[in-house]
CSV table of C-alpha atoms and ligand atoms in Angstrom, one decimal:
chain,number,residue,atom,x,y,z
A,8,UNK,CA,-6.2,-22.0,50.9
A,9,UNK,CA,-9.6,-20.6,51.8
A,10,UNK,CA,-10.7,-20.6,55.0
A,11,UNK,CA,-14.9,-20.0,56.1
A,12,UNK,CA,-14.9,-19.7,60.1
A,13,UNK,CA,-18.5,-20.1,60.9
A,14,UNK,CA,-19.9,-17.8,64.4
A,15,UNK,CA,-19.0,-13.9,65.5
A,16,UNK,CA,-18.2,-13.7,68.8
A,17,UNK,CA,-14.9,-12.7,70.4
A,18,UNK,CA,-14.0,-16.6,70.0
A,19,UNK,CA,-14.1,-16.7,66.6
A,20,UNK,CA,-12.3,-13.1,66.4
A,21,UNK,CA,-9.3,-15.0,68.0
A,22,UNK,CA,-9.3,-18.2,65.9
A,23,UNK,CA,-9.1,-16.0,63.2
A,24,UNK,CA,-6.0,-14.4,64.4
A,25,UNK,CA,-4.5,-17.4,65.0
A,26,UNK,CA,-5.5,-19.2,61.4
A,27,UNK,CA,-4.2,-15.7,59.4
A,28,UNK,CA,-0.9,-16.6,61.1
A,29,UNK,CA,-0.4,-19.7,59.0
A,30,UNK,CA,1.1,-19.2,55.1
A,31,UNK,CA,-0.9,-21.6,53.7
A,32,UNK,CA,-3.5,-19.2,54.1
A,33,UNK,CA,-4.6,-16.7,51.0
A,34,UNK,CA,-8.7,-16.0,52.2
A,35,UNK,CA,-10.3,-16.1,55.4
A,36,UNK,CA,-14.3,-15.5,55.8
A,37,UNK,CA,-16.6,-15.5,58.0
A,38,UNK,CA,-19.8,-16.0,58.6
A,39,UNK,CA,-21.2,-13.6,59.9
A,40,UNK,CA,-18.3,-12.4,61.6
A,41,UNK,CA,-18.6,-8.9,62.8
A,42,UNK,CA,-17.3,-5.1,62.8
A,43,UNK,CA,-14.1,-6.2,64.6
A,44,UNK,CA,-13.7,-9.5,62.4
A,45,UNK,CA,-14.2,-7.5,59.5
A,46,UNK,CA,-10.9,-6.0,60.1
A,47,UNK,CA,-9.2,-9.4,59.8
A,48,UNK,CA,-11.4,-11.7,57.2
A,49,UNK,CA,-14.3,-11.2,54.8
A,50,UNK,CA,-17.4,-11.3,56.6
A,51,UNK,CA,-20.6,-12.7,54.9
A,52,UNK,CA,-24.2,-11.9,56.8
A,53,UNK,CA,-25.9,-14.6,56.7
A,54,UNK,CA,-27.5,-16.6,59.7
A,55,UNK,CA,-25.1,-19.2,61.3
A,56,UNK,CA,-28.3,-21.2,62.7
A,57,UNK,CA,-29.4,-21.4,58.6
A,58,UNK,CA,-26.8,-24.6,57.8
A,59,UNK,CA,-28.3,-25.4,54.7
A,60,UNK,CA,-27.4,-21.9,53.5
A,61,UNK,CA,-24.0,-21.6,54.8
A,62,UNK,CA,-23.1,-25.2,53.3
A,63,UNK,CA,-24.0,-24.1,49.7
A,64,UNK,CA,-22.3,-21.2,50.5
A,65,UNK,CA,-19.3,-22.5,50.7
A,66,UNK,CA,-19.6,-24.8,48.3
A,67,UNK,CA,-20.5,-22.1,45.5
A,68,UNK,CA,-17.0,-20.2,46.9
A,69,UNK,CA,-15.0,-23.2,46.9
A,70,UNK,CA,-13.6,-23.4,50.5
A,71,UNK,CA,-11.1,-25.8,51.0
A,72,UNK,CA,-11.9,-26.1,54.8
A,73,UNK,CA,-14.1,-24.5,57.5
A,74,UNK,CA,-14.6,-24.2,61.0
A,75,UNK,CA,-17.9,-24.2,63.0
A,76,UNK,CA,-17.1,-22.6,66.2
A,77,UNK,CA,-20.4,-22.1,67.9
A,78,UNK,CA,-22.5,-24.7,69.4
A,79,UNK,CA,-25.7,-24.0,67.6
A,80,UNK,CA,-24.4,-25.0,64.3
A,81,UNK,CA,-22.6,-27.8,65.1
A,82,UNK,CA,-25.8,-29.6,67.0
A,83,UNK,CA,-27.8,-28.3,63.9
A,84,UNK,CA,-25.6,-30.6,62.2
A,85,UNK,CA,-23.5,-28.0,60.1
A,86,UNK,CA,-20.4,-30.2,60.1
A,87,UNK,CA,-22.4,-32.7,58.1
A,88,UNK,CA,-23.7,-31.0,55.5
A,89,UNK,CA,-20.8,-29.5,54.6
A,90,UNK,CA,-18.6,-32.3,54.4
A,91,UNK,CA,-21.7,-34.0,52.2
A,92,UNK,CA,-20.4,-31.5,50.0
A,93,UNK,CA,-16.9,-32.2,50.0
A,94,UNK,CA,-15.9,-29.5,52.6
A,95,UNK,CA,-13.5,-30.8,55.4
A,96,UNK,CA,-14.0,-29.2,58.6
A,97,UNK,CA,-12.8,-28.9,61.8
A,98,UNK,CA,-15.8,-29.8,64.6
A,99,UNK,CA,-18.0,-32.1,65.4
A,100,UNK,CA,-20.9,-34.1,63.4
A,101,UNK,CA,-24.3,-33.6,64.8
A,102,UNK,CA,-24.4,-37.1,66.5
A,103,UNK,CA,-21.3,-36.2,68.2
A,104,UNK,CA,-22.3,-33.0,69.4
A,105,UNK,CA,-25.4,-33.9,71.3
A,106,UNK,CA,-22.7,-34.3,73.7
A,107,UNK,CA,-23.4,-30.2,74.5
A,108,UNK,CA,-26.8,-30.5,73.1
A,109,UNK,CA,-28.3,-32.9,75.3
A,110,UNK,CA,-27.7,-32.7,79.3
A,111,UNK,CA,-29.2,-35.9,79.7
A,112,UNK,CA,-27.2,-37.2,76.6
A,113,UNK,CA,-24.1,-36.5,78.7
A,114,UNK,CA,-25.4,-37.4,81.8
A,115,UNK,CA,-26.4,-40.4,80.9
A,116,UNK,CA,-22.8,-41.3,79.0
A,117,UNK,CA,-20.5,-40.1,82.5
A,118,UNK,CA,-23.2,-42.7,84.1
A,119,UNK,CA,-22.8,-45.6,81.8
A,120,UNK,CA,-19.5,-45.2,81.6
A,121,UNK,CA,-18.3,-44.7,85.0
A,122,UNK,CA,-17.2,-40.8,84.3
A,123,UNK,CA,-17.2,-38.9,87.5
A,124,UNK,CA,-20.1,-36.3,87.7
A,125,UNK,CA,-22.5,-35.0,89.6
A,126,UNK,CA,-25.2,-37.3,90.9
A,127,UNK,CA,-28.7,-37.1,89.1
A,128,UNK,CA,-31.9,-37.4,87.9
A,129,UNK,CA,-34.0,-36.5,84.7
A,130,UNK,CA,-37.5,-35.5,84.5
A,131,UNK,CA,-39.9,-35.0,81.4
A,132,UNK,CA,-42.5,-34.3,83.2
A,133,UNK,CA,-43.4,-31.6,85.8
A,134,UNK,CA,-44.8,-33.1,88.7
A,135,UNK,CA,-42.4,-36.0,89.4
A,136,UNK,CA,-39.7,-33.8,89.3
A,137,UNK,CA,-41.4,-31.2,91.8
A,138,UNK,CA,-42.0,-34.9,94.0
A,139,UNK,CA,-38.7,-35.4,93.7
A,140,UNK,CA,-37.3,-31.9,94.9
A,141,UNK,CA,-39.5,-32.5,98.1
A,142,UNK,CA,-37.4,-35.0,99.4
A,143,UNK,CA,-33.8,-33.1,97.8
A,144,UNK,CA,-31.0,-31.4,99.9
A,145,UNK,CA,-30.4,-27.9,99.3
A,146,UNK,CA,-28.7,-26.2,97.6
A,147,UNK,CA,-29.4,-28.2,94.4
A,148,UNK,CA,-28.7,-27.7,90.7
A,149,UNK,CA,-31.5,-27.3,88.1
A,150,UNK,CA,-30.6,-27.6,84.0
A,151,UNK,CA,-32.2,-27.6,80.8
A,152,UNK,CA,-32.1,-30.4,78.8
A,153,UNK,CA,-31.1,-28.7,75.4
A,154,UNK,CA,-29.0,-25.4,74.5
A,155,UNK,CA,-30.0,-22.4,76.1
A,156,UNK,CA,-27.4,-20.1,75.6
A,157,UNK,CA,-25.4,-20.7,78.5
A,158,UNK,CA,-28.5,-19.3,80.9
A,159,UNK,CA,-30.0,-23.1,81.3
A,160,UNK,CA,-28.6,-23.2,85.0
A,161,UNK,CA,-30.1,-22.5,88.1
A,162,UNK,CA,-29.0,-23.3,91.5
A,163,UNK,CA,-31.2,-23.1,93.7
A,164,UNK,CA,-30.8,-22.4,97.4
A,165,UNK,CA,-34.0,-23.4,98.7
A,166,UNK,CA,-37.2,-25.6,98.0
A,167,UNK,CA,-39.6,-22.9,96.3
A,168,UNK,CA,-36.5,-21.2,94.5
A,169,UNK,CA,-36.1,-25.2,92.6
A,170,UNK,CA,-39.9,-25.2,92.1
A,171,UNK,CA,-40.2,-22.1,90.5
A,172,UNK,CA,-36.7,-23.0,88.4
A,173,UNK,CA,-38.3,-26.3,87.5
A,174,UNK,CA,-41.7,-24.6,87.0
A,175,UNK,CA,-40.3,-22.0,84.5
A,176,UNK,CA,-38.5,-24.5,82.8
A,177,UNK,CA,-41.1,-27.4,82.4
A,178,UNK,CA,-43.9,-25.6,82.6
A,179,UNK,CA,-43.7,-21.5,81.3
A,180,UNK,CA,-40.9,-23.2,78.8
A,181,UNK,CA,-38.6,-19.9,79.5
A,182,UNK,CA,-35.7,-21.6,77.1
A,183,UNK,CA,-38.8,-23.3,75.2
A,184,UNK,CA,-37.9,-26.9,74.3
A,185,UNK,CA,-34.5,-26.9,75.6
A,186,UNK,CA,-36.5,-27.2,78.4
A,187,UNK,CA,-39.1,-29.7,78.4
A,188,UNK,CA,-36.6,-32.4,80.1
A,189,UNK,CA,-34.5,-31.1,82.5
A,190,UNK,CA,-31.7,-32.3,84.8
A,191,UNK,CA,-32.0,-32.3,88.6
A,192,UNK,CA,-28.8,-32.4,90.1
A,193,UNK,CA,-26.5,-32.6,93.2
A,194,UNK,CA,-24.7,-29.0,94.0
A,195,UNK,CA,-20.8,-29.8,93.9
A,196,UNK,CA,-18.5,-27.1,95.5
A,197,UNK,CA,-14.6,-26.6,94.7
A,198,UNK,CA,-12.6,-24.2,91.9
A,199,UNK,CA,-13.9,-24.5,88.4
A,200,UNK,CA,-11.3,-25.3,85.8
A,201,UNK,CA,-12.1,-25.3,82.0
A,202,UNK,CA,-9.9,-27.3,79.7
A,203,UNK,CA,-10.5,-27.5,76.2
A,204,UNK,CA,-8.9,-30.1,74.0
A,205,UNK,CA,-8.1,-31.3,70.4
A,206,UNK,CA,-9.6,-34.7,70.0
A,207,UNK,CA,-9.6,-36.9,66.1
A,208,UNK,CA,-11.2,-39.9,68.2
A,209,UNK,CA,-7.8,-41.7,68.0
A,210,UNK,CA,-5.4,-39.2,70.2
A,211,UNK,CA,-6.7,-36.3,73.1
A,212,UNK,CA,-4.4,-33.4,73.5
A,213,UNK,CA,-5.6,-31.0,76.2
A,214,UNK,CA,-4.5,-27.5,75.8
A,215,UNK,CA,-3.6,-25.4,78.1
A,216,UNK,CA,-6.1,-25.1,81.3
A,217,UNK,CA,-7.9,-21.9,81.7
A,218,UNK,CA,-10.1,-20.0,84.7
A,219,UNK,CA,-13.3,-18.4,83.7
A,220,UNK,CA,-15.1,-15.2,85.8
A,221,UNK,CA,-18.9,-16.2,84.9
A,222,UNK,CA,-20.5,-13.6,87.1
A,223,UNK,CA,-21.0,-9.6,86.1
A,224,UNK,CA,-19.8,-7.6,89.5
A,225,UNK,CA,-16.0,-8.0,90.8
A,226,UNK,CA,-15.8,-10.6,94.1
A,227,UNK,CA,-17.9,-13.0,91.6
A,228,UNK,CA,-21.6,-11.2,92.6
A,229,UNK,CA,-24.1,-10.6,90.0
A,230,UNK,CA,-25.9,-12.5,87.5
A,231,UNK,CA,-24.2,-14.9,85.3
A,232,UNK,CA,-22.8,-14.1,82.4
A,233,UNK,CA,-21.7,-15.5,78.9
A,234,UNK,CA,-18.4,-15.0,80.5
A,235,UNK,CA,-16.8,-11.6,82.1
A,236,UNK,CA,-12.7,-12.8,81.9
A,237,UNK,CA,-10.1,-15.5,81.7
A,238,UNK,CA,-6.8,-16.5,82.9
A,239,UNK,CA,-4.3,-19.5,81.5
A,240,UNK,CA,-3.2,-21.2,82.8
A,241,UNK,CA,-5.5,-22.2,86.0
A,242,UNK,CA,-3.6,-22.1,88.9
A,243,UNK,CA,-5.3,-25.5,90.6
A,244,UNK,CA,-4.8,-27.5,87.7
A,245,UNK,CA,-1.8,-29.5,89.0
A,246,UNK,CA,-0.1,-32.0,87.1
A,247,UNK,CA,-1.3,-34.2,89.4
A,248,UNK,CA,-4.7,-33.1,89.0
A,249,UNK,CA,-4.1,-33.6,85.1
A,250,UNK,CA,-3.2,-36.9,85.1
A,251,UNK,CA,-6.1,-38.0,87.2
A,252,UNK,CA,-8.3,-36.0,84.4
A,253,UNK,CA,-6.4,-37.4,82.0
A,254,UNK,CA,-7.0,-41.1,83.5
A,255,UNK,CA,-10.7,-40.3,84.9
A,256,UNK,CA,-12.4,-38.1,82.4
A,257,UNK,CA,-10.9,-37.1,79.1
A,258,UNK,CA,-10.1,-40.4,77.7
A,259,UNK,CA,-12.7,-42.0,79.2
A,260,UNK,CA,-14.9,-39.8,77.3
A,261,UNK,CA,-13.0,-39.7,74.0
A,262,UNK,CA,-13.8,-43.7,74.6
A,263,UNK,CA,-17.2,-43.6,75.1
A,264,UNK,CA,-18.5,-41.8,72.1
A,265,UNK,CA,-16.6,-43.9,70.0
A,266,UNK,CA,-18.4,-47.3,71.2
A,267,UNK,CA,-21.6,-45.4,71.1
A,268,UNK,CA,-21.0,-44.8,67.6
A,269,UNK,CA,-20.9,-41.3,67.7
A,270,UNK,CA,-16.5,-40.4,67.7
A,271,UNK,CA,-15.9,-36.7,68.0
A,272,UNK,CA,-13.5,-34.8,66.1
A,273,UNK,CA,-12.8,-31.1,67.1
A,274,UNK,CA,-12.4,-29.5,70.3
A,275,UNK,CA,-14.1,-31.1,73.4
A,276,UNK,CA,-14.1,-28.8,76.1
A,277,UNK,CA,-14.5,-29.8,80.0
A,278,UNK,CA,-15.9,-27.9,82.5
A,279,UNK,CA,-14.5,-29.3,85.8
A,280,UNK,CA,-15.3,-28.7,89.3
A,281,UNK,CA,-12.3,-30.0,91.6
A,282,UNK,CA,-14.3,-31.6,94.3
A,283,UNK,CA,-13.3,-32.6,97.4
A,284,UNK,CA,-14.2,-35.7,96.4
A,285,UNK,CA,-11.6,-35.3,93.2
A,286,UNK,CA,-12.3,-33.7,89.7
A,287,UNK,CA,-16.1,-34.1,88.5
A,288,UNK,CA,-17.6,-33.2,84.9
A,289,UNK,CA,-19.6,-29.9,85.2
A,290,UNK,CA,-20.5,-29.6,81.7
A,291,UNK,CA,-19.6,-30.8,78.1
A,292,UNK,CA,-19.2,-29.0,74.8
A,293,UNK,CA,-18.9,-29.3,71.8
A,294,UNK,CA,-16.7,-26.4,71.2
A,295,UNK,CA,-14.1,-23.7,72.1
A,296,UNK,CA,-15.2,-21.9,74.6
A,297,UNK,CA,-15.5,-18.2,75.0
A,298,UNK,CA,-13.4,-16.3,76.5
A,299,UNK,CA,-11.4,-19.0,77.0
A,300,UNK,CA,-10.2,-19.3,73.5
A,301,UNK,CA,-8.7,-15.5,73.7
A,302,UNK,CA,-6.3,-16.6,76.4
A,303,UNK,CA,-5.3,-20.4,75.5
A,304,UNK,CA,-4.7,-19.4,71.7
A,305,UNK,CA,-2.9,-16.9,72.4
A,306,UNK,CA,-0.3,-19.1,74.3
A,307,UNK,CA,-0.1,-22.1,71.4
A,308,UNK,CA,2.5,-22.6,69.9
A,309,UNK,CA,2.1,-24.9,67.4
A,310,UNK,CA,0.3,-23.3,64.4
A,311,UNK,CA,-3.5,-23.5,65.0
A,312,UNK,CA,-4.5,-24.1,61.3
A,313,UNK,CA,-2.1,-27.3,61.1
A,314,UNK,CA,-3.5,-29.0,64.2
A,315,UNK,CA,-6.8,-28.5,62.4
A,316,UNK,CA,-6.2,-30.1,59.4
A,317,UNK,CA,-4.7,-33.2,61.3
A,318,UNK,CA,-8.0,-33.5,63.6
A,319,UNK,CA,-10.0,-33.6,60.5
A,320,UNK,CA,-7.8,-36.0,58.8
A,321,UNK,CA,-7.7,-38.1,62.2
A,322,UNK,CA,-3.6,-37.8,62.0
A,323,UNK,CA,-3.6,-35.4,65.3
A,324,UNK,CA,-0.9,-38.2,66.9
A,325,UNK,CA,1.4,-37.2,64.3
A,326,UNK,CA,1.3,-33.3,65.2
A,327,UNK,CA,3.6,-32.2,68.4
A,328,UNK,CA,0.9,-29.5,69.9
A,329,UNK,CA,3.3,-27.0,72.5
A,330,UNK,CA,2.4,-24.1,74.3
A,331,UNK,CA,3.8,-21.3,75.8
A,332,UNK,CA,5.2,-21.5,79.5
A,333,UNK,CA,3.6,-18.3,79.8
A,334,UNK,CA,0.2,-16.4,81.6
A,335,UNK,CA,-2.2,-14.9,79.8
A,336,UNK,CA,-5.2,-12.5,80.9
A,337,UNK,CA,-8.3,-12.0,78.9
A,338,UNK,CA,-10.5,-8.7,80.4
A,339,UNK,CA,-14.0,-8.6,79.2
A,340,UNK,CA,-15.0,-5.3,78.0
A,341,UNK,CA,-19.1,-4.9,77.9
A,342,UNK,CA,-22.0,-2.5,77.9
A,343,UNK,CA,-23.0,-1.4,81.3
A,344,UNK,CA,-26.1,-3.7,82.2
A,345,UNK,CA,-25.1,-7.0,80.1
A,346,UNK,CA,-26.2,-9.3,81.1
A,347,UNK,CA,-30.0,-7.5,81.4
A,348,UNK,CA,-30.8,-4.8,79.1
A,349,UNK,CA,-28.4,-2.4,77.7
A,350,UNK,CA,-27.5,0.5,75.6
A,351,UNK,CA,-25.7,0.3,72.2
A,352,UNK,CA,-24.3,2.2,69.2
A,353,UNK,CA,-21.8,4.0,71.0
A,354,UNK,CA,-18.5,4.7,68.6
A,355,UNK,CA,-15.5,2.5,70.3
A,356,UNK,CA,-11.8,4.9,70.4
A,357,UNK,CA,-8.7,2.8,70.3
A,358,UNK,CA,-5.3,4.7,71.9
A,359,UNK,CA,-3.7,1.4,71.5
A,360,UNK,CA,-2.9,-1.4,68.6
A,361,UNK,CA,-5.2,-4.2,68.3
A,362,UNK,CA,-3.1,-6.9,69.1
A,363,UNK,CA,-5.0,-9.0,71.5
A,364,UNK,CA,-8.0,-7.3,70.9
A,365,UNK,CA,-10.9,-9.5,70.3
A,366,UNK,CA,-14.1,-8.2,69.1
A,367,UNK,CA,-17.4,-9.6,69.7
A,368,UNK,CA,-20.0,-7.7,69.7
A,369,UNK,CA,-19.4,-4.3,67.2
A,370,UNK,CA,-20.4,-3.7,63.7
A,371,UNK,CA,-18.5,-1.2,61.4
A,372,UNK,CA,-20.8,2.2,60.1
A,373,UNK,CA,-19.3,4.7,58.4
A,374,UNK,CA,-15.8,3.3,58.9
A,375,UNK,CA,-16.7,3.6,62.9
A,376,UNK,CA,-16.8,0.8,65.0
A,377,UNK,CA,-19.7,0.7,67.1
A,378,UNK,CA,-20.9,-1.4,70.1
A,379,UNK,CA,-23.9,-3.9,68.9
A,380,UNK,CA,-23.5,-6.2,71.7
A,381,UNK,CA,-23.5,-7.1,75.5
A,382,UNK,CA,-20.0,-8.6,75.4
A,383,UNK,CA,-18.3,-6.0,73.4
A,384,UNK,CA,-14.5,-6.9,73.3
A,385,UNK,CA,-11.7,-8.9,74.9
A,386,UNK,CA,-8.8,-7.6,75.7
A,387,UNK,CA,-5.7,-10.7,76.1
A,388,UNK,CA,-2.2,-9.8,77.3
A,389,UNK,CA,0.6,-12.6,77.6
A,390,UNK,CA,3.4,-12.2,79.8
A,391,UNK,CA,5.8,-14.3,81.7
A,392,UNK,CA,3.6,-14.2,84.8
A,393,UNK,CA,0.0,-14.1,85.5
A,394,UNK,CA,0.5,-10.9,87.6
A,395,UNK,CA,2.2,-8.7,84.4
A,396,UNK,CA,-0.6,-10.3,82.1
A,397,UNK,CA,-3.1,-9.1,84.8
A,398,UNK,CA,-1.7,-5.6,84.9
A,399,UNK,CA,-0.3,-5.5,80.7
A,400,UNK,CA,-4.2,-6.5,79.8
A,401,UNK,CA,-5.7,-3.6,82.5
A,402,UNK,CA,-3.5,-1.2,80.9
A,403,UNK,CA,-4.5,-1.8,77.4
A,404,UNK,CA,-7.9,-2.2,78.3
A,405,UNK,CA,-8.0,1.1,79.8
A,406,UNK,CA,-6.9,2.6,76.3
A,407,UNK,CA,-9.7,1.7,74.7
A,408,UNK,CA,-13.4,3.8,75.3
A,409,UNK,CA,-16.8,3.9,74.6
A,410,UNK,CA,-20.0,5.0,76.0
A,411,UNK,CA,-21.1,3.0,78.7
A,412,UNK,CA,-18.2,0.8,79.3
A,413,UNK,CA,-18.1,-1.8,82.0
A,414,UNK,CA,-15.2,-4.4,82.9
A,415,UNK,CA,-14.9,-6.4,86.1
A,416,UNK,CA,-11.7,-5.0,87.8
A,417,UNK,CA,-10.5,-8.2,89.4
A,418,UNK,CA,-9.9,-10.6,86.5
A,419,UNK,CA,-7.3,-13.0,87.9
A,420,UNK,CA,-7.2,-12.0,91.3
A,421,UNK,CA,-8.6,-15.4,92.7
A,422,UNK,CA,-6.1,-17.5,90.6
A,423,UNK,CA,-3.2,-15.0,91.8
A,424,UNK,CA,-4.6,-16.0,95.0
A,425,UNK,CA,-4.3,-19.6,94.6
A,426,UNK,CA,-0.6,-19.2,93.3
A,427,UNK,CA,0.0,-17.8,96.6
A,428,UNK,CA,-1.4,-20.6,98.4
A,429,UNK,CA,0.0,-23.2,96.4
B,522,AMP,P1,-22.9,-24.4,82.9
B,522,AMP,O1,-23.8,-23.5,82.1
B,522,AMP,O2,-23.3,-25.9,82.8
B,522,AMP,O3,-21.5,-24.1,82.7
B,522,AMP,O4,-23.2,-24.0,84.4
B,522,AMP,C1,-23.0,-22.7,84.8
B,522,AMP,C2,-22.4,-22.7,86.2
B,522,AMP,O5,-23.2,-23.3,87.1
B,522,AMP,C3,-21.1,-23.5,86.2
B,522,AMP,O6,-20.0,-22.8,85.7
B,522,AMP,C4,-21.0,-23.7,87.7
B,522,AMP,O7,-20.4,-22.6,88.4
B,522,AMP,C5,-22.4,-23.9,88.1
B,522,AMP,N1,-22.8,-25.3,88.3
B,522,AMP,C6,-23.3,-26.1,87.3
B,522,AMP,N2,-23.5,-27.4,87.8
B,522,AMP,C7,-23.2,-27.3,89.1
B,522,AMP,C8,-23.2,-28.3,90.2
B,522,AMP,N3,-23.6,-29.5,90.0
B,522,AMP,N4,-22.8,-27.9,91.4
B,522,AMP,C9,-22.4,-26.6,91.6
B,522,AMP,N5,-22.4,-25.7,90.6
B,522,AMP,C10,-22.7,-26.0,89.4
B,523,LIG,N1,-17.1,-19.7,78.9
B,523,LIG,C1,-17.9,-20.8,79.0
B,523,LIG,C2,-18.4,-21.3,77.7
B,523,LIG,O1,-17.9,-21.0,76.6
B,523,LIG,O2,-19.3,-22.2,77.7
């Protein structure tokens, strides 16, 4: 088989691990994949945003199936276009994945349908929403409508602080139409859990729950981030709390876009905020997330590429999807000022195998491998405990240099935490 994986982050880097492991498999490309990718598939530059392109693409090199990992694509409508031509693929359509690329899309769904979220409002114009902020409680929780690469959320701790995010937004259109409609809404506290399922519209298998570290600085201080870390599983996802999630949120969901016409196939991920109040819907998408893919792959099982095949063909009940009853730890390796401005082109040195090593952001030059990127590499280690994955993915991590480095030095320590408290 020949395999296109659309995207070229560290995400992608580990879905294309996990699709090499599967026989089936002769050619894996990517587009436009990157320096570390290139190491494990073909990589084709060509702009994932450009659908049209990447469709005809891949019809002229006759893939038998493709998978859009990024958001951006698959709200562009990627998933469409190429099946037009004949082209199964795993992901979403583009009426399916407004369920990432439209806040109030989603927003309005969890209302309608009874999903449990944080309360809200939408604006489209400026000055009702700054009205409406008058008479708010703070802290409160401002979004942009559309995608805006994961830097659409501001919470804001007092009144001028949510004028001047709603201001920017609305007004200076700093994520430019993304936000033109924006979301106002309540600020929810409790541990964050991301899971991130396999859903044909018939059957919803979660996979195995994951923790994220979203700010740069250790202790979680900084500026957000696309992501700094992960650990899998989360330590506060209970059974118990599954099953309510299970009951409350996932299938619930899965329900609702099918009687609104609009059934998604792929992976639905769920950002979840345990609240005291029980678990609430942070955010959908569309999509895998990133890092979280490089610790939950890492732990399935059941072969990645089959599972695929079976969403696409809506046949996932018939698949048995196991993990391992095992931690991993992903440690984000970046350049020293990501997520402001940075220095790059520095060569990266390996004293270690690349097993678990998931590139996002490097190009190759001269046979070198150089940074390109604020998110330059994750670094996964699976072991029988969270506490030897912590230490097994510091120790590799600290095997690998360039110029510049920077990694967060507590990865894990708050779900280690947890365990203890459990
Ligand atoms: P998102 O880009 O939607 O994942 O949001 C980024 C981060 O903002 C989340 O991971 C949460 O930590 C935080 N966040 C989003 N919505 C809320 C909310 N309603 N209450 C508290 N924190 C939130
Ligand atoms: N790590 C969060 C995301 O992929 O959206």
């Amino acid at each position: 088989m020949k395999i296109l994986v659309i995207g070229n982050g560290g995400r992608e880097h580990a879905i294309i691990k996990s699709i090499k492991k599967n026989k089936n498999v002769n050619k894996i490309y990517a587009i436009a994949g990157n320096g570390g990718i290139a190491e494990d598939a073909v990589t084709v530059n060509m702009d994932v945003k450009d659908v049209k392109a990447v469709s005809e693409w891949a019809k002229e090199n006759a893939i038998d199936f493709c998978v859009v990992a990024p958001d951006d694509p698959l709200v562009l409508g990627a998933v469409d276009l190429l099946e037009e031509k004949g082209i199964p693929c795993f992901g979403p359509n583009k009426n399916a994945a407004i369920i990432e690329g439209s806040k109030i899309f989603s927003k309005n769904l969890m209302k309608k349908y009874g999903i449990p979220t944080a309360e809200y409002e939408t604006f489209s114009e400026l000055q009702p929403a700054l009205d409406y902020l008058e008479k708010a409680s703070m802290p409160i929780v401002i979004k942009a409508d559309g995608l805006a690469l994961g830097k659409g959320v501001i919470i804001a701790e007092n009144l001028q602080d949510a004028k001047e995010a709603v201001t920017s937004m609305m007004q200076d259109k700093v994520f430019g139409a993304s936000g033109s409609r924006v979301v106002i809404e309540e600020f929810l506290t409790g541990p964050e859990v991301s899971v991130l399922s396999f859903t044909d519209g018939k059957t919803l298998v979660p996979m195995i729950s994951s923790m994220d570290h979203k700010r740069a600085l250790d202790n979680d201080k900084g500026l957000n981030t696309g992501g700094m870390g992960t650990v899998a599983p989360n330590p506060y996802y209970t059974e118990e709390v599954a099953k309510e999630c299970m009951e409350k949120i996932f299938l619930p969901t899965m329900d609702a876009m099918n009687k609104e016409g609009r059934t998604f196939k792929g992976c639905l991920y769920f950002g979840l905020m345990l609240t005291p109040k029980g678990p609430k819907v942070i955010e959908y998408n569309c999509r895998f997330g990133d890092p979280e893919t490089q610790v939950v792959l890492p732990l399935l099982k059941t072969d990645l590429l089959d599972i695929m095949i079976a969403v696409a063909n809506e046949k996932l009940g018939d698949i048995k999807v196991e993990f391992m009853n095992k931690s991993a730890c992903c440690v984000i390796m970046a350049s020293d000022g990501y997520p402001s401005s940075y220095k790059k082109g520095y060569e990266i040195t390996f004293n270690t195998d690349k097993d678990g090593v998931f590139v996002a952001g490097a190009v190759l030059k001269d046979g070198k491998l150089l940074t390109s990127g604020g998110r330059v590499l994750g670094v996964t280690a699976v072991e029988d405990t969270l506490e030897k994955a912590i230490e097994s993915a510091y120790k590799k991590t600290e095997k690998i240099s360039f110029e510049n480095a920077y990694y967060r030095k507590d990865i894990g320590q708050r779900a280690l935490k947890a365990y203890g408290e459990r």
